[in-house]
Short mmCIF file of C-alpha atoms in Angstrom, two decimals:
data_model
loop_
_atom_site.label_atom_id
_atom_site.label_comp_id
_atom_site.label_asym_id
_atom_site.label_seq_id
_atom_site.Cartn_x
_atom_site.Cartn_y
_atom_site.Cartn_z
CA MET F 635 -2.40 5.69 3.31
CA GLU F 636 1.03 3.37 4.01
CA PRO F 637 0.56 0.40 1.53
CA HIS F 638 -0.05 -2.93 3.76
CA GLU F 639 2.46 -6.14 3.24
CA GLU F 640 0.99 -9.33 3.37
CA GLU F 641 3.60 -12.45 2.91
CA GLY F 642 6.91 -10.14 1.79
CA ILE F 643 4.17 -8.13 -1.34
CA PRO F 644 4.67 -4.84 -0.62
CA LEU F 645 1.02 -3.35 -1.26
CA GLU F 646 1.96 0.20 -1.09
CA VAL F 647 6.17 0.56 -1.34
CA THR F 648 6.01 4.72 -1.32
CA PRO F 649 4.07 6.83 0.87
CA LEU F 650 0.93 6.94 -1.13
CA PRO F 651 0.89 4.08 -3.71
CA PRO F 652 1.13 3.54 -1.23
CA ILE F 653 -0.41 4.77 -1.76
CA PRO F 654 -4.43 5.87 -4.28
CA ILE F 655 -11.41 7.46 -10.64
CA GLN F 656 -14.50 7.85 -10.73
CA GLU F 657 -18.02 5.40 -11.61
CA VAL F 658 -21.58 6.15 -12.44
CA PRO F 659 -22.89 5.14 -9.51
CA GLU F 660 -26.77 3.34 -8.80
CA ASP F 661 -27.43 6.03 -6.63
CA ARG F 662 -26.06 9.31 -7.84
CA ALA F 663 -27.59 11.62 -4.76
CA LEU F 664 -24.78 10.01 -3.01
CA THR F 665 -21.76 11.40 -4.81
CA GLU F 666 -23.82 14.52 -5.46
CA THR F 667 -20.83 16.82 -3.37
CA VAL F 668 -17.76 14.79 -5.44
CA ILE F 669 -15.36 16.57 -6.65
CA SER F 670 -12.70 15.99 -9.11
CA PRO F 671 -9.21 15.65 -7.66
CA THR F 672 -7.72 17.30 -10.28
CA PRO F 673 -9.67 20.35 -11.74
CA LYS F 674 -9.26 22.30 -14.90
CA ARG F 675 -7.72 24.73 -12.93
CA PHE F 676 -4.49 22.98 -12.51
CA LEU F 677 -3.45 23.28 -15.37
CA LYS F 678 -2.31 27.01 -15.66
CA PHE F 679 -0.04 25.73 -12.95
CA VAL F 680 0.70 22.02 -14.63
CA SER F 681 1.30 21.97 -18.39
CA LYS F 682 1.63 18.92 -20.01
CA PRO F 683 5.39 18.93 -20.33
CA GLU F 684 5.89 19.76 -16.23
CA ILE F 685 2.98 16.57 -15.54
CA ARG F 686 5.34 13.85 -18.02
CA THR F 687 8.85 15.42 -16.54
CA SER F 688 7.38 14.54 -12.97
CA LEU F 689 5.76 11.44 -13.67
CA ARG F 690 8.93 9.78 -14.73
CA ALA F 691 10.30 11.32 -11.81
CA LEU F 692 7.63 10.25 -9.05
CA THR F 693 8.44 6.56 -11.22
CA PHE F 694 12.06 6.67 -11.08
CA GLU F 695 12.04 8.42 -6.73
CA SER F 696 9.29 4.81 -6.30
CA VAL F 697 11.60 2.73 -7.15
CA PHE F 698 14.29 3.55 -5.35
CA ALA F 699 12.10 3.64 -2.34
CA SER F 700 10.65 0.21 -3.00
CA ILE F 701 14.14 -1.47 -2.62
CA PHE F 702 14.50 1.06 0.39
CA TYR F 703 11.20 -0.67 2.04
CA SER F 704 11.90 -3.98 1.31
CA ILE F 705 15.31 -3.93 3.52
CA ILE F 706 13.43 -1.94 6.35
CA GLY F 707 10.45 -4.25 6.79
CA GLY F 708 9.35 -7.56 4.70
CA ALA F 709 10.93 -11.00 4.63
CA LEU F 710 14.41 -9.63 5.42
CA LEU F 711 13.38 -7.25 8.44
CA SER F 712 11.92 -10.14 9.80
CA ASN F 713 14.48 -12.71 9.38
CA PHE F 714 17.12 -10.19 10.52
CA LEU F 715 14.73 -10.55 13.85
CA LEU F 716 14.35 -13.60 13.94
CA GLU F 717 18.28 -13.97 14.07
CA LEU F 718 18.72 -12.11 16.64
CA GLY F 719 16.28 -14.17 19.21
CA ALA F 720 12.64 -12.26 18.18
CA GLY F 721 9.36 -14.02 18.51
CA PRO F 722 5.74 -13.86 17.96
CA THR F 723 5.20 -10.99 19.98
CA GLU F 724 8.26 -8.33 18.15
CA ILE F 725 6.89 -9.59 14.33
CA GLY F 726 3.68 -8.34 15.86
CA LEU F 727 4.99 -4.96 17.00
CA LEU F 728 7.33 -4.72 13.92
CA ALA F 729 3.76 -4.53 12.05
CA ALA F 730 1.95 -2.75 14.27
CA ILE F 731 4.42 0.69 15.26
CA PRO F 732 3.77 1.22 11.11
CA GLN F 733 0.03 1.17 11.59
CA MET F 734 -0.20 2.92 15.02
CA ALA F 735 2.11 6.17 13.98
CA ASN F 736 -0.83 6.49 10.94
CA LEU F 737 -2.60 8.19 14.07
CA LEU F 738 -0.94 10.74 13.32
CA GLN F 739 -2.06 11.29 9.61
CA PRO F 740 -4.71 14.20 10.23
CA LEU F 741 -1.17 16.15 11.72
CA GLY F 742 0.16 16.07 8.35
CA ALA F 743 -2.95 17.17 6.62
CA TYR F 744 -2.58 20.16 9.03
CA LEU F 745 0.67 21.07 9.11
CA VAL F 746 0.59 20.57 4.86
CA THR F 747 -1.31 23.59 4.99
CA ARG F 748 1.41 25.40 6.91
CA SER F 749 3.63 25.06 4.12
CA THR F 750 3.78 27.02 0.60
CA SER F 751 5.73 23.91 -0.97
CA PHE F 752 4.88 20.17 -1.13
CA ARG F 753 8.69 19.28 -2.04
CA SER F 754 10.26 21.38 0.97
CA TYR F 755 7.77 19.58 2.71
CA PHE F 756 8.29 15.89 1.55
CA MET F 757 12.87 16.24 2.07
CA SER F 758 12.48 18.15 5.67
CA ILE F 759 10.37 14.80 6.54
CA PHE F 760 11.75 11.76 4.25
CA ILE F 761 15.36 12.37 4.55
CA PRO F 762 15.85 12.29 8.47
CA SER F 763 13.43 9.24 8.92
CA ARG F 764 15.79 7.08 6.49
CA LEU F 765 18.91 8.56 8.04
CA LEU F 766 17.73 7.72 11.30
CA TRP F 767 18.64 3.16 10.23
CA LEU F 768 22.61 4.76 10.39
CA ILE F 769 22.60 4.31 13.88
CA LEU F 770 21.72 0.54 13.61
CA LEU F 771 24.99 -0.38 11.87
CA PRO F 772 27.26 -0.23 14.62
CA ALA F 773 25.01 -1.60 16.72
CA ILE F 774 25.06 -4.35 14.51
CA GLY F 775 28.44 -4.81 14.08
CA LEU F 776 28.96 -5.09 18.25
CA VAL F 777 26.89 -7.76 18.33
CA LYS F 778 30.00 -10.12 17.04
CA SER F 779 32.35 -8.09 18.16
CA THR F 780 31.68 -7.28 22.08
CA GLY F 781 28.85 -9.80 22.50
CA LEU F 782 25.74 -7.45 23.00
CA ALA F 783 23.43 -9.00 23.85
CA GLY F 784 20.79 -10.03 20.24
CA TYR F 785 17.84 -8.60 22.18
CA GLN F 786 18.65 -5.37 23.24
CA VAL F 787 19.38 -4.48 19.14
CA VAL F 788 16.28 -6.50 18.67
CA GLN F 789 14.79 -3.54 21.06
CA LEU F 790 16.62 -0.26 19.11
CA THR F 791 15.74 -2.08 15.98
CA LEU F 792 11.98 -1.72 16.65
CA GLY F 793 12.59 2.02 18.15
CA ILE F 794 13.90 3.26 15.09
CA LEU F 795 10.94 1.99 13.15
CA LEU F 796 9.04 3.77 15.41
CA ALA F 797 10.64 7.00 15.53
CA ALA F 798 10.93 6.65 11.38
CA ASN F 799 7.09 5.56 10.91
CA ILE F 800 6.20 8.76 13.19
CA ILE F 801 8.28 11.10 11.06
CA GLU F 802 7.21 9.83 7.86
CA ALA F 803 3.44 9.29 8.92
CA VAL F 804 3.31 12.87 8.57
CA GLY F 805 3.93 12.44 5.18
CA ARG F 806 1.93 10.19 3.69
CA ALA F 807 -1.71 12.10 3.67
CA PRO F 808 0.10 14.94 1.84
CA TRP F 809 1.96 13.07 -0.26
CA LEU F 810 -1.23 11.79 -1.59
CA GLY F 811 -2.55 15.57 -2.48
CA TRP F 812 0.70 16.17 -4.81
CA SER F 813 -0.14 12.82 -6.63
CA ALA F 814 -3.39 13.86 -7.25
CA VAL F 815 -2.93 17.18 -8.86
CA LEU F 816 0.25 15.09 -10.72
CA VAL F 817 -1.09 12.25 -12.38
CA PRO F 818 -4.22 13.29 -14.29
CA GLN F 819 -7.35 12.06 -13.36
CA ARG F 820 -7.85 9.73 -16.91
CA LEU F 821 -5.04 8.53 -16.68
CA ARG F 822 -4.75 7.13 -13.09
CA GLY F 823 -5.70 3.82 -13.50
CA ARG F 824 -2.91 3.37 -16.24
CA TYR F 825 -0.24 5.49 -15.08
CA PHE F 826 -0.30 3.89 -10.96
CA GLY F 827 -0.33 0.03 -13.05
CA PHE F 828 2.55 1.02 -15.25
CA ARG F 829 4.20 2.52 -12.26
CA ASN F 830 3.78 -0.58 -9.80
CA SER F 831 4.35 -3.00 -12.86
CA ILE F 832 7.67 -0.86 -12.53
CA LEU F 833 8.14 -1.47 -8.97
CA GLY F 834 7.07 -5.05 -8.98
CA LEU F 835 10.03 -5.79 -12.20
CA THR F 836 12.51 -4.01 -9.59
CA ASN F 837 11.30 -6.01 -6.73
CA PHE F 838 11.27 -9.09 -8.26
CA ILE F 839 15.23 -9.09 -9.32
CA ALA F 840 16.34 -7.07 -6.34
CA VAL F 841 14.55 -8.61 -3.31
CA PRO F 842 15.46 -12.64 -4.37
CA LEU F 843 19.09 -11.23 -4.64
CA LEU F 844 19.29 -9.71 -1.75
CA GLY F 845 18.00 -12.67 0.44
CA LEU F 846 20.27 -14.38 -1.10
CA ALA F 847 23.38 -12.04 -0.67
CA VAL F 848 22.13 -12.09 3.26
CA SER F 849 21.86 -16.09 3.23
CA ALA F 850 25.19 -16.66 1.81
CA TRP F 851 27.43 -13.16 3.61
CA PRO F 852 31.02 -14.85 4.23
CA GLY F 853 30.85 -12.90 7.89
CA GLY F 854 27.36 -14.27 8.83
CA LYS F 855 23.77 -13.21 7.94
CA LEU F 856 24.15 -10.04 10.38
CA LYS F 857 26.83 -9.12 8.45
CA GLY F 858 24.93 -9.32 5.34
CA TYR F 859 21.82 -7.45 6.54
CA SER F 860 24.41 -5.13 7.64
CA VAL F 861 25.84 -4.27 4.31
CA ILE F 862 22.09 -4.84 2.09
CA LEU F 863 20.64 -2.14 4.91
CA THR F 864 23.57 0.45 4.21
CA PHE F 865 22.95 0.31 0.45
CA GLY F 866 19.61 0.58 0.82
CA ILE F 867 19.40 3.94 3.21
CA ILE F 868 21.76 5.07 0.09
CA LEU F 869 19.24 4.34 -2.26
CA GLY F 870 16.47 5.34 0.30
CA VAL F 871 18.20 8.97 0.34
CA ILE F 872 18.32 8.76 -3.79
CA SER F 873 14.86 7.94 -3.97
CA VAL F 874 14.38 11.81 -2.05
CA VAL F 875 16.68 13.78 -4.55
CA CYS F 876 14.56 12.14 -7.57
CA GLN F 877 11.82 14.92 -6.29
CA ILE F 878 14.09 18.04 -7.29
CA TRP F 879 12.14 17.09 -10.82
CA MET F 880 8.83 16.86 -9.41
CA LYS F 881 6.63 19.47 -10.32
CA ASP F 882 6.45 21.31 -6.63
CA VAL F 883 3.38 23.01 -6.05
CA ASN F 884 2.26 25.39 -3.48
CA PRO F 885 -0.18 23.49 -1.41
CA GLN F 886 -1.78 27.35 -0.48
CA LEU F 887 -3.37 26.73 -3.62
CA PHE F 888 -5.84 23.90 -2.61
CA LYS F 889 -7.24 26.74 -0.67
CA ALA F 890 -7.26 29.52 -3.40
CA GLY F 891 -8.58 27.22 -5.69
CA ASP F 892 -11.99 27.07 -3.67
CA SER F 893 -11.92 30.34 -2.71
CA ASP F 894 -14.52 30.82 -5.10
CA THR F 895 -17.14 28.77 -3.43
CA SER F 896 -19.54 29.01 -0.87
CA GLN F 897 -18.32 26.96 1.50
CA PRO F 898 -16.34 28.68 4.34
CA GLN F 899 -12.72 28.53 4.62
CA THR F 900 -11.49 26.05 7.45
CA GLN F 901 -7.75 25.71 8.96
CA GLY F 902 -6.39 22.98 9.89
CA ILE F 903 -8.38 19.55 10.08
CA ASP F 904 -11.94 20.07 8.63
CA PHE F 905 -14.16 17.40 10.35
CA SER F 906 -16.91 17.59 6.88
CA PHE F 907 -15.85 14.05 6.77
CA LEU F 908 -18.95 13.02 9.09
CA GLN F 909 -21.31 14.40 7.29
CA ASP F 910 -20.56 12.11 4.08
CA GLY F 911 -22.30 9.08 4.56
CA ASN F 912 -20.28 7.70 1.46
CA PHE F 913 -16.97 8.32 3.23
CA LEU F 914 -17.97 6.84 6.29
CA ARG F 915 -18.90 3.58 4.01
CA PHE F 916 -15.47 3.43 2.66
CA VAL F 917 -14.03 4.01 6.02
CA LEU F 918 -16.24 1.53 7.48
CA TYR F 919 -14.76 -0.54 4.68
CA LEU F 920 -11.82 -0.31 4.64
CA SER F 921 -11.60 -0.41 9.14
CA ILE F 922 -13.22 -3.63 8.91
CA TRP F 923 -10.35 -4.80 6.00
CA CYS F 924 -7.27 -3.40 7.49
CA PHE F 925 -8.29 -5.38 11.08
CA SER F 926 -8.35 -8.79 8.88
CA VAL F 927 -5.80 -8.47 6.97
CA ASN F 928 -3.27 -7.46 10.32
CA VAL F 929 -4.63 -10.52 11.61
CA SER F 930 -2.37 -12.79 9.77
CA GLY F 931 -0.63 -10.93 7.57
CA PRO F 932 2.78 -10.29 9.53
CA PHE F 933 2.66 -14.25 10.10
CA PHE F 934 3.00 -15.58 7.18
CA ASN F 935 6.80 -15.25 6.62
CA LEU F 936 7.56 -15.66 10.04
CA TYR F 937 5.33 -18.83 9.07
CA LEU F 938 7.85 -19.67 6.31
CA LEU F 939 10.99 -18.62 8.40
CA ASP F 940 10.35 -20.51 11.93
CA ASP F 941 7.45 -23.14 11.68
CA LEU F 942 8.08 -24.62 8.27
CA ASP F 943 12.18 -23.89 8.86
CA ILE F 944 12.62 -22.90 4.99
CA ASP F 945 15.91 -20.39 4.52
CA ILE F 946 15.60 -17.16 3.99
CA SER F 947 16.78 -17.09 0.53
CA VAL F 948 14.53 -19.33 -1.00
CA VAL F 949 11.32 -17.14 1.58
CA THR F 950 12.40 -14.00 -1.03
CA VAL F 951 12.60 -16.23 -4.39
CA TYR F 952 8.79 -17.30 -3.25
CA ASN F 953 8.32 -13.27 -2.67
CA GLY F 954 9.38 -12.69 -5.63
CA LEU F 955 7.24 -15.15 -7.71
CA GLY F 956 4.42 -13.52 -5.81
CA THR F 957 5.99 -9.57 -6.62
CA ALA F 958 6.29 -11.09 -10.73
CA ALA F 959 2.24 -12.27 -10.62
CA ASN F 960 2.24 -8.30 -9.31
CA MET F 961 3.69 -7.08 -12.05
CA LEU F 962 2.48 -8.72 -13.99
CA MET F 963 -1.46 -7.85 -13.10
CA LEU F 964 -0.97 -4.73 -12.82
CA LEU F 965 -0.93 -3.25 -16.16
CA VAL F 966 -4.38 -5.48 -16.30
CA TRP F 967 -6.26 -4.62 -13.81
CA GLY F 968 -5.62 -0.64 -14.47
CA LYS F 969 -7.07 -1.14 -17.91
CA LEU F 970 -9.67 -2.91 -16.18
CA ALA F 971 -10.44 -0.19 -13.27
CA ASP F 972 -10.44 2.21 -16.19
CA ARG F 973 -13.05 0.72 -17.73
CA ILE F 974 -15.17 -0.35 -15.13
CA GLY F 975 -14.30 1.31 -12.40
CA ASN F 976 -12.74 1.02 -9.27
CA ARG F 977 -15.78 -0.49 -6.45
CA PRO F 978 -16.44 -3.55 -8.42
CA LEU F 979 -13.05 -4.48 -9.06
CA LEU F 980 -12.31 -4.38 -5.70
CA LEU F 981 -15.89 -6.51 -4.76
CA LEU F 982 -14.66 -9.03 -6.99
CA VAL F 983 -10.35 -9.19 -6.52
CA GLY F 984 -11.25 -8.85 -2.78
CA ILE F 985 -13.09 -12.15 -2.28
CA LEU F 986 -10.22 -14.13 -3.73
CA VAL F 987 -8.02 -12.08 -1.66
CA ALA F 988 -10.78 -13.10 1.03
CA VAL F 989 -10.04 -16.67 0.46
CA THR F 990 -6.31 -16.98 -0.09
CA PRO F 991 -6.03 -17.08 4.06
CA LEU F 992 -7.76 -20.59 3.97
CA LEU F 993 -5.54 -21.80 0.96
CA TRP F 994 -2.62 -22.07 3.43
CA LEU F 995 -4.21 -24.80 5.80
CA PHE F 996 -2.52 -27.28 2.72
CA ILE F 997 0.41 -26.05 3.27
CA ARG F 998 2.77 -29.01 4.81
CA SER F 999 6.57 -30.11 4.96
CA ASP F 1000 7.03 -32.30 2.08
CA GLU F 1001 7.99 -31.60 -1.33
CA ILE F 1002 4.61 -30.72 -2.78
CA SER F 1003 3.99 -28.00 -0.98
CA PHE F 1004 7.84 -26.12 -1.30
CA TRP F 1005 7.75 -26.86 -4.92
CA VAL F 1006 3.62 -25.83 -5.64
CA TRP F 1007 1.33 -24.51 -3.42
CA LEU F 1008 4.17 -22.13 -1.96
CA PRO F 1009 5.10 -20.53 -5.69
CA PHE F 1010 0.74 -20.87 -6.29
CA LEU F 1011 -0.32 -18.84 -3.20
CA HIS F 1012 2.75 -16.90 -3.45
CA MET F 1013 1.51 -15.65 -7.11
CA LEU F 1014 -2.09 -16.11 -6.08
CA ALA F 1015 -1.54 -13.68 -3.64
CA GLY F 1016 0.54 -10.90 -6.26
CA GLY F 1017 -1.64 -10.93 -8.74
CA THR F 1018 -4.77 -10.19 -6.69
CA TRP F 1019 -3.13 -7.55 -3.93
CA ALA F 1020 -2.34 -5.68 -7.14
CA ALA F 1021 -6.02 -4.84 -7.81
CA ILE F 1022 -6.32 -4.30 -4.18
CA ASP F 1023 -4.08 -1.54 -4.23
CA LEU F 1024 -4.56 0.06 -7.22
CA CYS F 1025 -7.78 1.16 -6.89
CA THR F 1026 -8.31 1.22 -2.72
CA ASN F 1027 -5.72 4.05 -3.00
CA ASN F 1028 -7.71 5.35 -6.91
CA LEU F 1029 -11.36 4.77 -4.41
CA MET F 1030 -10.01 7.17 -1.85
CA MET F 1031 -8.90 9.67 -4.67
CA GLY F 1032 -12.19 9.21 -6.56
CA ILE F 1033 -14.45 9.84 -3.48
CA SER F 1034 -12.40 12.61 -1.89
CA PRO F 1035 -12.95 16.19 -2.17
CA LEU F 1036 -10.48 18.17 -3.35
CA ARG F 1037 -11.03 21.20 -0.62
CA HIS F 1038 -10.55 18.42 2.03
CA GLN F 1039 -8.15 16.37 0.50
CA SER F 1040 -6.02 16.03 2.44
CA SER F 1041 -7.89 16.30 5.87
CA TYR F 1042 -9.73 12.42 4.37
CA PHE F 1043 -6.69 10.90 3.44
CA ALA F 1044 -5.28 11.56 7.01
CA ILE F 1045 -8.74 10.56 8.23
CA ALA F 1046 -8.77 7.57 6.67
CA GLY F 1047 -4.93 6.55 7.30
CA ALA F 1048 -4.97 7.36 10.75
CA ILE F 1049 -8.69 5.07 10.82
CA ALA F 1050 -6.75 2.35 8.71
CA GLY F 1051 -3.58 2.05 11.23
CA ILE F 1052 -5.29 1.87 14.47
CA THR F 1053 -7.50 -0.87 13.07
CA GLY F 1054 -4.34 -2.13 11.09
CA ALA F 1055 -2.63 -2.05 14.57
CA ILE F 1056 -4.91 -3.79 17.12
CA GLY F 1057 -5.35 -6.52 14.17
CA THR F 1058 -1.91 -7.37 14.54
CA THR F 1059 -1.70 -6.50 18.27
CA VAL F 1060 -4.88 -9.49 18.54
CA GLY F 1061 -3.18 -12.02 16.39
CA SER F 1062 0.03 -11.75 18.23
CA PHE F 1063 -1.97 -12.52 21.61
CA LEU F 1064 -3.97 -15.43 19.27
CA ALA F 1065 -0.78 -16.46 18.33
CA THR F 1066 0.33 -17.61 21.32
CA VAL F 1067 -2.68 -19.18 22.58
CA PRO F 1068 -2.48 -23.24 21.08
CA ALA F 1069 -6.17 -23.11 22.07
CA ALA F 1070 -7.21 -20.47 18.74
CA GLY F 1071 -4.69 -22.99 16.66
CA GLY F 1072 -1.75 -21.57 16.56
CA LEU F 1073 -1.12 -19.23 12.78
CA LEU F 1074 -3.14 -21.36 10.88
CA GLY F 1075 -5.71 -20.50 13.47
CA LEU F 1076 -4.94 -17.11 12.48
CA PHE F 1077 -5.63 -17.38 8.48
CA VAL F 1078 -8.83 -18.72 8.84
CA LEU F 1079 -10.26 -16.64 10.92
CA SER F 1080 -8.47 -13.64 8.91
CA GLY F 1081 -10.19 -14.65 5.59
CA LEU F 1082 -13.42 -15.33 7.08
CA LEU F 1083 -13.22 -11.36 8.58
CA ARG F 1084 -12.11 -10.42 5.17
CA MET F 1085 -15.15 -11.69 3.55
CA ALA F 1086 -17.10 -9.88 6.10
CA ALA F 1087 -15.35 -6.55 5.59
CA LEU F 1088 -16.52 -6.60 1.49
CA VAL F 1089 -20.32 -6.12 2.75
CA PRO F 1090 -19.57 -1.88 3.49
CA LEU F 1091 -18.05 -1.77 -0.32
CA ILE F 1092 -21.41 -2.70 -2.01
CA PHE F 1093 -23.02 0.55 -0.76
CA VAL F 1094 -19.88 2.80 -1.84
CA GLN F 1095 -21.06 4.89 -4.26
CA GLU F 1096 -18.24 5.73 -7.33
CA GLN F 1097 -18.65 8.26 -10.33
CA ARG F 1098 -18.24 6.05 -13.84
CA SER F 1099 -18.39 3.23 -12.47
CA THR F 1100 -20.36 0.10 -14.07
CA PRO F 1101 -23.91 -0.81 -11.21
CA LEU F 1102 -22.88 -4.43 -10.33
CA GLY F 1103 -25.99 -5.83 -12.14
CA GLN F 1104 -24.41 -4.83 -15.36
CA LEU F 1105 -21.02 -6.12 -14.39
CA ILE F 1106 -21.03 -8.94 -15.67
CA ARG F 1107 -22.85 -7.78 -19.20
CA VAL F 1108 -19.44 -5.81 -19.36
CA LEU F 1109 -16.72 -8.50 -18.29
CA PHE F 1110 -18.58 -11.17 -20.98
CA PRO F 1111 -20.38 -9.66 -24.00
CA ILE F 1112 -23.11 -11.96 -24.79
CA LYS F 1113 -23.44 -11.86 -28.79
CA GLN F 1114 -26.82 -13.03 -30.07
CA PRO F 1115 -26.45 -15.58 -32.85
CA THR F 1116 -26.85 -14.15 -36.04
CA ASP F 1117 -28.94 -16.96 -37.46
CA LEU F 1118 -31.75 -16.07 -35.29
CA ILE F 1119 -31.65 -12.98 -35.63
CA LYS F 1120 -31.76 -13.07 -39.76
CA GLY F 1121 -34.39 -16.00 -38.80
CA GLU F 1122 -36.71 -12.89 -37.04
#
């Protein structure tokens, strides 16, 4: 699944983390069919030294990719389109296109079963998709030199975005499968927490500097964006090269590993998920959640850049504060997820994430909002989304059977993609309807829907998680007074 983006906070900077341990549920019968995503038989294919090297390479790959994705998405790309005359509809399409492309994830789950190398499969996908952005560079130059209409460049940009995401969509679900093999299950919370904190530090430093470069470039903001886009494409290709040091795994081993089971082997996409009630409950939560997030998610930066008329350099500083909070909290959330499980953490933090859009109602064009409210909201979003992003992916890994893992990831990604795209489309329409309250009305609607999305999550089961009734006692252990004990 691809990471969602809200208020410029990258929720998934790589095709996993975006894109994601197991728990002791209240009803074990619902999780009897869950299979460990990284069984011991893979140890003979991936040794401990190879795992250490692969995890380092995966971290470097993610760092370079995060800078690339921050340039061709988020506030930087939104500001570029606004400079060319784009409106809410185009900004909505900017967010909807990657979501719609996720419908092709099941095709990726099918194609990877025909491959014998994860590494070759991903290089054939991510190198062409990232080089596509080279087409945009001469078009930006023509805007200044020949007076090329801005709307034509906007259409070209959206076309490149569509083509690149169609190509990348067939790699997102298999990427989760490769990551599930390389990252030991017992270390997932800590590793992804550490890795994502590194990504947070990278974005904390890089994104504000890139925004400042665009804003202060001598040739203008369009010229400045073309320069950082060139830089981003180079880093995007370097990130793919880092995969050379990641242990290659033959996807056919997933089939071979299950050859001794009584389960019949299927070709292509397996639809056994329709009989997996636990997974269906998770998908229901994910679909409502993605819809509610994308109703408002693409429009926070638009509200800052257009409605409040804040400069792109300042907006990227706000986003940098959110990234810093994301970075600081990831290690905390990772350790806590390993301790209590992913589902309880999603429920607790999800309430905060649901309330966050409602707090935007207090934003005004004044000094208090500029210096206090906006930094606070971005830091709150960054810190809470760190848990949502990490635990959602880990939970999906934990409840997906190994033999159908790519298919499960693909189905979840496709459903999340279509519901997210529908949410963005609905948000784009409502943003232009005065009776809906404009962008602030979208923020209220999003907050209420996010709260409703948490209801199906209550019934999702995860191995090794802390039951909700015991969660408070685990988080806040109460010691009995020693004098009372002595008195007894």
